[in-house]
PDB file of C-alpha atoms in Angstrom:
ATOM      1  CA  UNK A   1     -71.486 242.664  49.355  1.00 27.00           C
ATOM      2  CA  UNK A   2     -72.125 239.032  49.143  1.00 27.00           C
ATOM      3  CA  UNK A   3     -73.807 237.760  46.233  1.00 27.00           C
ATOM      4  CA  UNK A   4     -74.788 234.356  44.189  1.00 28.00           C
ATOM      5  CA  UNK A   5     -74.955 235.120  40.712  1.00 31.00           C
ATOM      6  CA  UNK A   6     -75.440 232.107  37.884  1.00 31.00           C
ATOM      7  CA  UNK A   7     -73.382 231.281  34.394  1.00 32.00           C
ATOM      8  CA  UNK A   8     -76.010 230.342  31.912  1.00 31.00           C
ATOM      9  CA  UNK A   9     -76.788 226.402  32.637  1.00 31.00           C
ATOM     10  CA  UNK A  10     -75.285 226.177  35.924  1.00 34.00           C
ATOM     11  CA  UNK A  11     -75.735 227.098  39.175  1.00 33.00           C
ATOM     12  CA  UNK A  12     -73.292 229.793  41.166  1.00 37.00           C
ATOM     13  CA  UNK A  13     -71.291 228.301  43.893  1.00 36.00           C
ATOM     14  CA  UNK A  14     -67.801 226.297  43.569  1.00 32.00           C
ATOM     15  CA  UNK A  15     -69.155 223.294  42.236  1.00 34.00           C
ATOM     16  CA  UNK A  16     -69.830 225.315  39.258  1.00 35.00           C
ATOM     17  CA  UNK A  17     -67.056 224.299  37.004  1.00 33.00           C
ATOM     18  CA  UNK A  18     -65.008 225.990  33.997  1.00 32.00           C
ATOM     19  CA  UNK A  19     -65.419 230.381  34.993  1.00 40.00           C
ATOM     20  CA  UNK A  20     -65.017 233.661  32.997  1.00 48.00           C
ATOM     21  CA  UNK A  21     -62.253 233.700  30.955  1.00 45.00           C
ATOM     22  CA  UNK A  22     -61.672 229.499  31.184  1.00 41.00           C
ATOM     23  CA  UNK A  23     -63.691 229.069  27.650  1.00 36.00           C
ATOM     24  CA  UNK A  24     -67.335 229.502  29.372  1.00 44.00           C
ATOM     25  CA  UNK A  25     -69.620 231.800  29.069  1.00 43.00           C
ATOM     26  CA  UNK A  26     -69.630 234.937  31.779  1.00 55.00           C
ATOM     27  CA  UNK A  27     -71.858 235.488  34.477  1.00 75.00           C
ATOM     28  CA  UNK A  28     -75.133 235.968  33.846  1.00 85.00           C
ATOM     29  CA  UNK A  29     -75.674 239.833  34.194  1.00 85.00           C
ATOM     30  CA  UNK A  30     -77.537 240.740  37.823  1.00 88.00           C
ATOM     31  CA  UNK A  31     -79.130 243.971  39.352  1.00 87.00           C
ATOM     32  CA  UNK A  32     -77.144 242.425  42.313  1.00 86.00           C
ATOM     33  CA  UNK A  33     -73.785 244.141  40.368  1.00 85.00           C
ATOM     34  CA  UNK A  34     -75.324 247.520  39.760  1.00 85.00           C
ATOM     35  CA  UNK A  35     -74.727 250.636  42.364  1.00 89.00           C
ATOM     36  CA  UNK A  36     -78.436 251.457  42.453  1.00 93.00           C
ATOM     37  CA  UNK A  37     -79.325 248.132  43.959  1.00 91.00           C
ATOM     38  CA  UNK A  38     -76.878 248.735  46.555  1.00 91.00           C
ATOM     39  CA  UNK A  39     -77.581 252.042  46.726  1.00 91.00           C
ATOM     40  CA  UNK A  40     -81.013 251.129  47.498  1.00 93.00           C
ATOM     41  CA  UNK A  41     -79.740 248.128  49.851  1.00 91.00           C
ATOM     42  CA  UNK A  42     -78.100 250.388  52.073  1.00 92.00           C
ATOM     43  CA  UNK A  43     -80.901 252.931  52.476  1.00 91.00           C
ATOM     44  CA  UNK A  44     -82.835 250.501  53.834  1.00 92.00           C
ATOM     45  CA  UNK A  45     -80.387 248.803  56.440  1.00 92.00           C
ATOM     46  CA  UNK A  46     -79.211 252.829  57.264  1.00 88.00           C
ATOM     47  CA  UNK A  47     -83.105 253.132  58.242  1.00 90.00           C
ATOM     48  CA  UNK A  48     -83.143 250.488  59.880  1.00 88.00           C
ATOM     49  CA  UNK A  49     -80.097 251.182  62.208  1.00 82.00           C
ATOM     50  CA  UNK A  50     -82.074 254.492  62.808  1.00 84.00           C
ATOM     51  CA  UNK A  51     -85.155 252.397  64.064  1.00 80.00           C
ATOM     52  CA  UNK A  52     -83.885 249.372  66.202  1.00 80.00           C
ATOM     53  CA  UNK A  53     -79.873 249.517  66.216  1.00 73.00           C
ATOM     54  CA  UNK A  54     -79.408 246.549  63.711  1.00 68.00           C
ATOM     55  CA  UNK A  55     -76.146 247.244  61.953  1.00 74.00           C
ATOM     56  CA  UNK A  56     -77.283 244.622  58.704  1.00 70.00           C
ATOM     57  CA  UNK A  57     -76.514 241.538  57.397  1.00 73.00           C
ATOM     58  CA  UNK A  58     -72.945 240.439  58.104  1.00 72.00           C
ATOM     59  CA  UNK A  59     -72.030 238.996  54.326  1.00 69.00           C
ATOM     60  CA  UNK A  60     -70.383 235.029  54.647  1.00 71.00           C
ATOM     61  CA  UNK A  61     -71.298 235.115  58.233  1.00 73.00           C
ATOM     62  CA  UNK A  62     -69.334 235.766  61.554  1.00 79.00           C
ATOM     63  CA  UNK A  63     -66.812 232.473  60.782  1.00 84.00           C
ATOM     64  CA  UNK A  64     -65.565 234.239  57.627  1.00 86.00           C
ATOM     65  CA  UNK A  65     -64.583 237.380  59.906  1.00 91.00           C
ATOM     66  CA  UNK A  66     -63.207 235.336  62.181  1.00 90.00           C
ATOM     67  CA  UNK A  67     -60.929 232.906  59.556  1.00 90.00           C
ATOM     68  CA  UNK A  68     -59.562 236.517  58.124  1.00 91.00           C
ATOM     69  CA  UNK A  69     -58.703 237.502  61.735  1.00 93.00           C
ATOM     70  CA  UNK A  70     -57.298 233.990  62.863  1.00 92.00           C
ATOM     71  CA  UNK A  71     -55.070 234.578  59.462  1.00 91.00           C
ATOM     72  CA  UNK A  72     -53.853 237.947  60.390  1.00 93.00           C
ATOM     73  CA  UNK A  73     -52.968 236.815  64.053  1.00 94.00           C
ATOM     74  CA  UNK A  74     -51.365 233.325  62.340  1.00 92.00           C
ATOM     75  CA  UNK A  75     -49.202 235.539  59.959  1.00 91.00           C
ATOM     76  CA  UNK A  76     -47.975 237.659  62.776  1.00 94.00           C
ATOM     77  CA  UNK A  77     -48.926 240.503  61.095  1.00 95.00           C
ATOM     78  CA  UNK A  78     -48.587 243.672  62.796  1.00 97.00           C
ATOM     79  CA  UNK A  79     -50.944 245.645  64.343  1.00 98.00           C
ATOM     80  CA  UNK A  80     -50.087 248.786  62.912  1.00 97.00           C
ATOM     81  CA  UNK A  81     -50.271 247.226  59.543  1.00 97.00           C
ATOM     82  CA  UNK A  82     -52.309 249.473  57.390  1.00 98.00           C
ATOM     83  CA  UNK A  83     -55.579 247.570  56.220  1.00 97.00           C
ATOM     84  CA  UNK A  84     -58.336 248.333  53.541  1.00 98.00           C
ATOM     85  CA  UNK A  85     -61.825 246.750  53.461  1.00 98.00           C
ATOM     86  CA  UNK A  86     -62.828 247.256  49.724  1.00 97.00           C
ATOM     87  CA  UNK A  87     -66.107 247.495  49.568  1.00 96.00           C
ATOM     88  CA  UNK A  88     -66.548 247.927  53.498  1.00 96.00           C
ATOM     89  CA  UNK A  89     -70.480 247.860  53.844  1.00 94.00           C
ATOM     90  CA  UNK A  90     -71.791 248.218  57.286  1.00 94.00           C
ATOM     91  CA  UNK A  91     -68.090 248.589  58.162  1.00 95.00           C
ATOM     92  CA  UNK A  92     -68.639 245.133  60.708  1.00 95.00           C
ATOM     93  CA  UNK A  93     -65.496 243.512  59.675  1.00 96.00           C
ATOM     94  CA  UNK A  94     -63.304 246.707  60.715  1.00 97.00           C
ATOM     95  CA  UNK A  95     -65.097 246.883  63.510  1.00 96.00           C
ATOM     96  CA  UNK A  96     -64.049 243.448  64.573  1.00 96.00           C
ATOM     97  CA  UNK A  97     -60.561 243.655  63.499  1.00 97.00           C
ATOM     98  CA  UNK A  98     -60.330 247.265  65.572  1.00 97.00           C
ATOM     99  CA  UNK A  99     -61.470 245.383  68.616  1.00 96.00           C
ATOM    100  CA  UNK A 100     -58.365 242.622  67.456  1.00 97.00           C
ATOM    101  CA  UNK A 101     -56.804 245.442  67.992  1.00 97.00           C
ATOM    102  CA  UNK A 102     -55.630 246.477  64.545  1.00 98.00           C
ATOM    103  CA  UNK A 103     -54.820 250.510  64.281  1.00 97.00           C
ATOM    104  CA  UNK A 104     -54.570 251.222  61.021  1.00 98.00           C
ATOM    105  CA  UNK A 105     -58.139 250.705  59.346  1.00 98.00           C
ATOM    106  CA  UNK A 106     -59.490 252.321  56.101  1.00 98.00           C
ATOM    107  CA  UNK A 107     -62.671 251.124  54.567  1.00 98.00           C
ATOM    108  CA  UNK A 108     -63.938 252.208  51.346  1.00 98.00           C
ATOM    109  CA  UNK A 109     -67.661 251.897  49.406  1.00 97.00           C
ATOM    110  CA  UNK A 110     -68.989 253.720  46.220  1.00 96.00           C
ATOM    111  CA  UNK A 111     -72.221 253.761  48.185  1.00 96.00           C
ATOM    112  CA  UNK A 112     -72.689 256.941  49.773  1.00 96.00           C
ATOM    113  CA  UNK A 113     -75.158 255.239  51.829  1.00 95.00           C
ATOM    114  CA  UNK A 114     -73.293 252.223  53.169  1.00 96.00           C
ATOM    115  CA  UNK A 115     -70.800 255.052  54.119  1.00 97.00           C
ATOM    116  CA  UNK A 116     -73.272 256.799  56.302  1.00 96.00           C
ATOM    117  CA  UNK A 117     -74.332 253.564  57.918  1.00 95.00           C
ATOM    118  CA  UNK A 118     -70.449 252.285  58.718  1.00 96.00           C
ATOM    119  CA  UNK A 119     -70.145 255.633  60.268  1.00 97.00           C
ATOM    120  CA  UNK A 120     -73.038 255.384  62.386  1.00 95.00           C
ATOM    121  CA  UNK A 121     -71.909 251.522  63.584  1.00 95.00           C
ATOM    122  CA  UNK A 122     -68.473 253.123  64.373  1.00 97.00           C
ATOM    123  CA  UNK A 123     -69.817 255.704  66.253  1.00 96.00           C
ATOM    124  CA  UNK A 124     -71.806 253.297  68.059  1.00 95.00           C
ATOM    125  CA  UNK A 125     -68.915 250.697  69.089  1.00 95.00           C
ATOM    126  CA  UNK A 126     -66.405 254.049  70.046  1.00 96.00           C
ATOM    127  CA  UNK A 127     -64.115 253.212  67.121  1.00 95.00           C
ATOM    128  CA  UNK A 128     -63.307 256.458  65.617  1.00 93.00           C
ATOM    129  CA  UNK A 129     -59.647 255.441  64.971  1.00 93.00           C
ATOM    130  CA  UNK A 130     -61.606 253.674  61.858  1.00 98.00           C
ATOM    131  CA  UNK A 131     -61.210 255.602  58.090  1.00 98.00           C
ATOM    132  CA  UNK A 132     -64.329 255.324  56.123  1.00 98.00           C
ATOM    133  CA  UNK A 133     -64.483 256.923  52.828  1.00 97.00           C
ATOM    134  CA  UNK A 134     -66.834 257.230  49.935  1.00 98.00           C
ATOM    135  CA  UNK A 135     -64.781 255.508  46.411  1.00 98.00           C
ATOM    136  CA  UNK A 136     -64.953 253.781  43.985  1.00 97.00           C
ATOM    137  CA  UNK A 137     -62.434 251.303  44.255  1.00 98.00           C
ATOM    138  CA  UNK A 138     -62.834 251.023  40.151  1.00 97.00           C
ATOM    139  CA  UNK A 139     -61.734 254.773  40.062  1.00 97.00           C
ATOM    140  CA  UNK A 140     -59.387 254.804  42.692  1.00 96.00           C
ATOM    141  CA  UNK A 141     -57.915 258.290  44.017  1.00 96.00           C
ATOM    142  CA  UNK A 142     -54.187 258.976  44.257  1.00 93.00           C
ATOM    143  CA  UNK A 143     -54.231 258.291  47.543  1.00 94.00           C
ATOM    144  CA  UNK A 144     -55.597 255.129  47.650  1.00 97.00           C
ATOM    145  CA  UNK A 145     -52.089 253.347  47.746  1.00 96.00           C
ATOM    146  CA  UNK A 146     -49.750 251.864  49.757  1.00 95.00           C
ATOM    147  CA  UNK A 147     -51.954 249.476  51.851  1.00 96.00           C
ATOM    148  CA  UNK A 148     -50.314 246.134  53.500  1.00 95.00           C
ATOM    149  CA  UNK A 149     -53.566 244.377  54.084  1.00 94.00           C
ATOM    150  CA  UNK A 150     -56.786 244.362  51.200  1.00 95.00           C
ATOM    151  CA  UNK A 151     -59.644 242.784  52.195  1.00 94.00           C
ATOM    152  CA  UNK A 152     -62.511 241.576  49.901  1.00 94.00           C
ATOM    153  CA  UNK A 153     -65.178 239.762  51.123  1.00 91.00           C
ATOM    154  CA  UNK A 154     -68.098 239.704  48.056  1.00 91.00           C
ATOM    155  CA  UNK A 155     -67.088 243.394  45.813  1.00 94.00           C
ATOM    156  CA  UNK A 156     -65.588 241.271  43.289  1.00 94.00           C
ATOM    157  CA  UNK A 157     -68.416 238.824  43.239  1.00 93.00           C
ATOM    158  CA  UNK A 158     -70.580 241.847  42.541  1.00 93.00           C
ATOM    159  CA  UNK A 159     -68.481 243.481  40.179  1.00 94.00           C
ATOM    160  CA  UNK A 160     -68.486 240.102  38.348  1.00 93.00           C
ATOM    161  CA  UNK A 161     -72.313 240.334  37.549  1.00 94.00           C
ATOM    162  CA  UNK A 162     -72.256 243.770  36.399  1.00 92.00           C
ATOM    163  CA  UNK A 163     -74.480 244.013  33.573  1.00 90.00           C
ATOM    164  CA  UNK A 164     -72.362 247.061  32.041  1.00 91.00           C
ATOM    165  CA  UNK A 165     -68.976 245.227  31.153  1.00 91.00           C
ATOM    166  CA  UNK A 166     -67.639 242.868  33.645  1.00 92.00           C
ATOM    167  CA  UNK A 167     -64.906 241.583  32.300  1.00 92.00           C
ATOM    168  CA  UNK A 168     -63.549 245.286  31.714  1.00 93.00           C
ATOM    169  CA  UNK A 169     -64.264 245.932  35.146  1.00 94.00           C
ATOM    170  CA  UNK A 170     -62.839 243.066  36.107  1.00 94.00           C
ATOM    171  CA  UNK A 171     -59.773 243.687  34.656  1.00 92.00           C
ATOM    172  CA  UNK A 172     -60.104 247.306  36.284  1.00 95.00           C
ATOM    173  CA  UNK A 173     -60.548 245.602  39.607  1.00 95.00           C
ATOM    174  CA  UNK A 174     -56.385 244.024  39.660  1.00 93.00           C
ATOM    175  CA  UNK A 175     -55.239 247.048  38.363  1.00 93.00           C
ATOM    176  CA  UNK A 176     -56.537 248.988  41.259  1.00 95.00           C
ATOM    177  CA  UNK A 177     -55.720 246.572  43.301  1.00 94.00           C
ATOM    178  CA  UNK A 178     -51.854 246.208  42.102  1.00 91.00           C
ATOM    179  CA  UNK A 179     -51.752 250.079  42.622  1.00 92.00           C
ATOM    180  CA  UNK A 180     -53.793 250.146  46.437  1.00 95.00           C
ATOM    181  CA  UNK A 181     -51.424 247.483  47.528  1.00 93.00           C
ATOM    182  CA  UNK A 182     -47.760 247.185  48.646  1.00 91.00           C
ATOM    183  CA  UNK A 183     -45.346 245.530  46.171  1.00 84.00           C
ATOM    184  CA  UNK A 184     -45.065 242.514  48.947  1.00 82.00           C
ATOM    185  CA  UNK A 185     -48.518 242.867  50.843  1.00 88.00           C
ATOM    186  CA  UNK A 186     -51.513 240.492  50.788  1.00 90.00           C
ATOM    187  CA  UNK A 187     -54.775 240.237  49.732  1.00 89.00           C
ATOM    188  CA  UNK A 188     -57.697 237.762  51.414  1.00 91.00           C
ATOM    189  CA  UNK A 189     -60.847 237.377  49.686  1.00 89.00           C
ATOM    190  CA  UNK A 190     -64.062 235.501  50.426  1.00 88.00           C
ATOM    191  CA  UNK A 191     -66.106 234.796  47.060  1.00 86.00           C
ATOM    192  CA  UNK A 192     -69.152 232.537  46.639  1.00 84.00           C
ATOM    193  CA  UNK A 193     -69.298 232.748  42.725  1.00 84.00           C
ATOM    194  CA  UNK A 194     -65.436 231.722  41.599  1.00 85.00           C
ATOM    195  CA  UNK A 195     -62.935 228.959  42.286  1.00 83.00           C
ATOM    196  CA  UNK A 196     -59.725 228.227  43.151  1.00 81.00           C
ATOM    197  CA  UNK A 197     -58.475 227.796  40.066  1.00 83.00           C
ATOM    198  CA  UNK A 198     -60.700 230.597  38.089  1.00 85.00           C
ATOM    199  CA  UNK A 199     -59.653 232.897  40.960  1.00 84.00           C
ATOM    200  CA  UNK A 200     -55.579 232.382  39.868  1.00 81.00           C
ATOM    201  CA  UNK A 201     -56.497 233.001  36.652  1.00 83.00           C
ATOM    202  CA  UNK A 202     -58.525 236.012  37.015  1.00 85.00           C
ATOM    203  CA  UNK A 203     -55.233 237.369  39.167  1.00 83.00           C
ATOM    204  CA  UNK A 204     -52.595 235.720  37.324  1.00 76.00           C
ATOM    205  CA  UNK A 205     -51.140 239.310  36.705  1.00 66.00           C
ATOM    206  CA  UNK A 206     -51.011 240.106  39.840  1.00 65.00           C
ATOM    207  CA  UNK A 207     -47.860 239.289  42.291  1.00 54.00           C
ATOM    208  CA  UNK A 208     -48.716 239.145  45.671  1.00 56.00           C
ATOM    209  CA  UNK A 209     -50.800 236.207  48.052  1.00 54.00           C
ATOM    210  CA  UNK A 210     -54.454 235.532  47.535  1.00 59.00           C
ATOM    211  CA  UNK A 211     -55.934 234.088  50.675  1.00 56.00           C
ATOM    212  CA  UNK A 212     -59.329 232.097  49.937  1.00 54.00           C
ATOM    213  CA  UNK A 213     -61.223 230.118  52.083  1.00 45.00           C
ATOM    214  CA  UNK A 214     -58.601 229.560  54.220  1.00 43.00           C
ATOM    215  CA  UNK A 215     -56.224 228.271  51.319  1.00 42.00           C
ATOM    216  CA  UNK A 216     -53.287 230.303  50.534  1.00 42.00           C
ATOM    217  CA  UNK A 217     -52.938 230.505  47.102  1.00 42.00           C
ATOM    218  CA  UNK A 218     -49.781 231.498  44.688  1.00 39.00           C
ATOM    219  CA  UNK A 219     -50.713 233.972  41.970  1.00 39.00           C
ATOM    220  CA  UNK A 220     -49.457 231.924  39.088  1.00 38.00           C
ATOM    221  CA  UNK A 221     -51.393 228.028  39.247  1.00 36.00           C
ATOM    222  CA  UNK A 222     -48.142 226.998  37.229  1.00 39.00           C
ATOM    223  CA  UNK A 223     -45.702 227.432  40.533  1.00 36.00           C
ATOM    224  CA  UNK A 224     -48.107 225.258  42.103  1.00 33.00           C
ATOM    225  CA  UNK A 225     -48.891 222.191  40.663  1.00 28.00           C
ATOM    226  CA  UNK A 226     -49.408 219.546  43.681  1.00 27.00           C
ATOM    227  CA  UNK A 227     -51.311 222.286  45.434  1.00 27.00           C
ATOM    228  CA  UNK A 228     -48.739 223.326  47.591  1.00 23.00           C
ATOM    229  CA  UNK A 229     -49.279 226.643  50.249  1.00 26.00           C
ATOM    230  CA  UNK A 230     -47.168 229.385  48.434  1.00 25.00           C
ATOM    231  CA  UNK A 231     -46.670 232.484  50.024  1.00 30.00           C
ATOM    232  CA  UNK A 232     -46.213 234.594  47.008  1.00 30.00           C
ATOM    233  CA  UNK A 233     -44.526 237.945  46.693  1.00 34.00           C
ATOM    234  CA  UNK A 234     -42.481 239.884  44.062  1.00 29.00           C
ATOM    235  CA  UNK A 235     -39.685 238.199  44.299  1.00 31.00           C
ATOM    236  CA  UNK A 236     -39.460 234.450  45.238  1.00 30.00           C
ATOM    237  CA  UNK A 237     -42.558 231.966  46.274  1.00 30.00           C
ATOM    238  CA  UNK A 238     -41.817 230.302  49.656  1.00 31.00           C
ATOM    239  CA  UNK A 239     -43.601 227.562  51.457  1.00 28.00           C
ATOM    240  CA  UNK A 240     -46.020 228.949  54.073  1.00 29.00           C
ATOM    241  CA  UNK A 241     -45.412 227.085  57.830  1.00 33.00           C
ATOM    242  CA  UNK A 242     -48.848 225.744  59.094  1.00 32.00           C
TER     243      UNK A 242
END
């Protein structure tokens, strides 16, 4: 779920300057960070599907699947690896990393609808290997744990503008994440509404690698001063080969 949401005076994007919790004020609330809008969203682009075969909107456009991909296949990171799309949408993404050849794919939305819809474009491209699951990744089950891979591309932009408590939700958001990911595994996310450097801080208690934009960054900005690539895990920060 992609979204471009505005602090008051300026507009969203990365140009926008000091974020949440940097001594500005928070996003400016949105329908764009409320279930029934994507509730409704969904219905629509499920109808759709029905009618012509259009699987929706592919949020940050094809080069952002393909930079995650390009990333995983950089890395070396196993194919097996297990790998959840938070907030999964029309489930496109999994799609594309399932023809990459990854096994292990979950993907998870708190829209019942956009659940119906990923199973209907998995069905369609023969990838039943592909998990897809109704959740709230805010209210995570027990067995939501233990991933290697999580994938964002736009939930936390759209959590961000929730008009009920962000910032607790926010904070909700890293613990779920801390507890849905491996102690040493990573986590790439795309976001058109926060930094670099508001992005650290929003994650600063986390300890694993955030990969944005194609910059991997370390989850303290502290251990990285000169703007160094960090891979960062529990233990020790290392310097990422090119």
């Amino acid at each position: 779920m992609a979204v471009a949401g505005e602090r008051p005076g300026h507009p969203a994007g990365p140009e926008s300057g000091p974020g949440p919790g940097r001594g500005e004020e928070p996003f400016s609330p949105s329908v764009l960070g409320t279930r029934e809008h994507w509730d409704a969203a969904y219905e629509r682009e499920l109808q759709t599907f029905q009618d012509i075969g259009d699987a929706g909107e592919i949020w940050f456009g094809e080069e952002s699947m393909v930079r995650i991909i390009r990333w995983l296949e950089k890395q070396k990171v196993p194919l097996d690896s297990s790998v959840l799309d938070i907030g999964t949408g029309n489930g496109v993404l999994l799609i594309e990393l399932a023809k990459s050849g990854y096994m292990n794919l979950t993907g998870i939305d708190y829209s019942p609808s956009a659940i119906q819809l990923s199973e209907k474009v998995r069905e369609k491209e023969g990838m039943s290997n592909i998990k897809l699951k109704v959740e709230d990744f805010l209210a995570p089950s027990a067995e939501l744990s233990g991933f290697e891979i999580c994938i964002d591309k736009g939930t936390f932009d759209a959590i961000s503008l929730n008009p009920d408590n962000a910032v607790g939700k926010r904070k909700q958001y890293v613990r779920s994440l801390c507890s849905a990911l491996k102690p040493e595994g990573f986590f790439l996310i795309t976001s058109c509404n926060w930094t670099k450097e508001e992005l650290l801080n929003e994650f600063r208690e986390a300890t694993f690698l955030i990969h944005l934009n194609g910059a991997f960054l370390p989850a303290s900005p502290e251990s990285n001063p000169q703007g160094l690539e960090l891979s960062v895990d529990r233990k020790q920060p290392s310097l990422l080969e090119n």
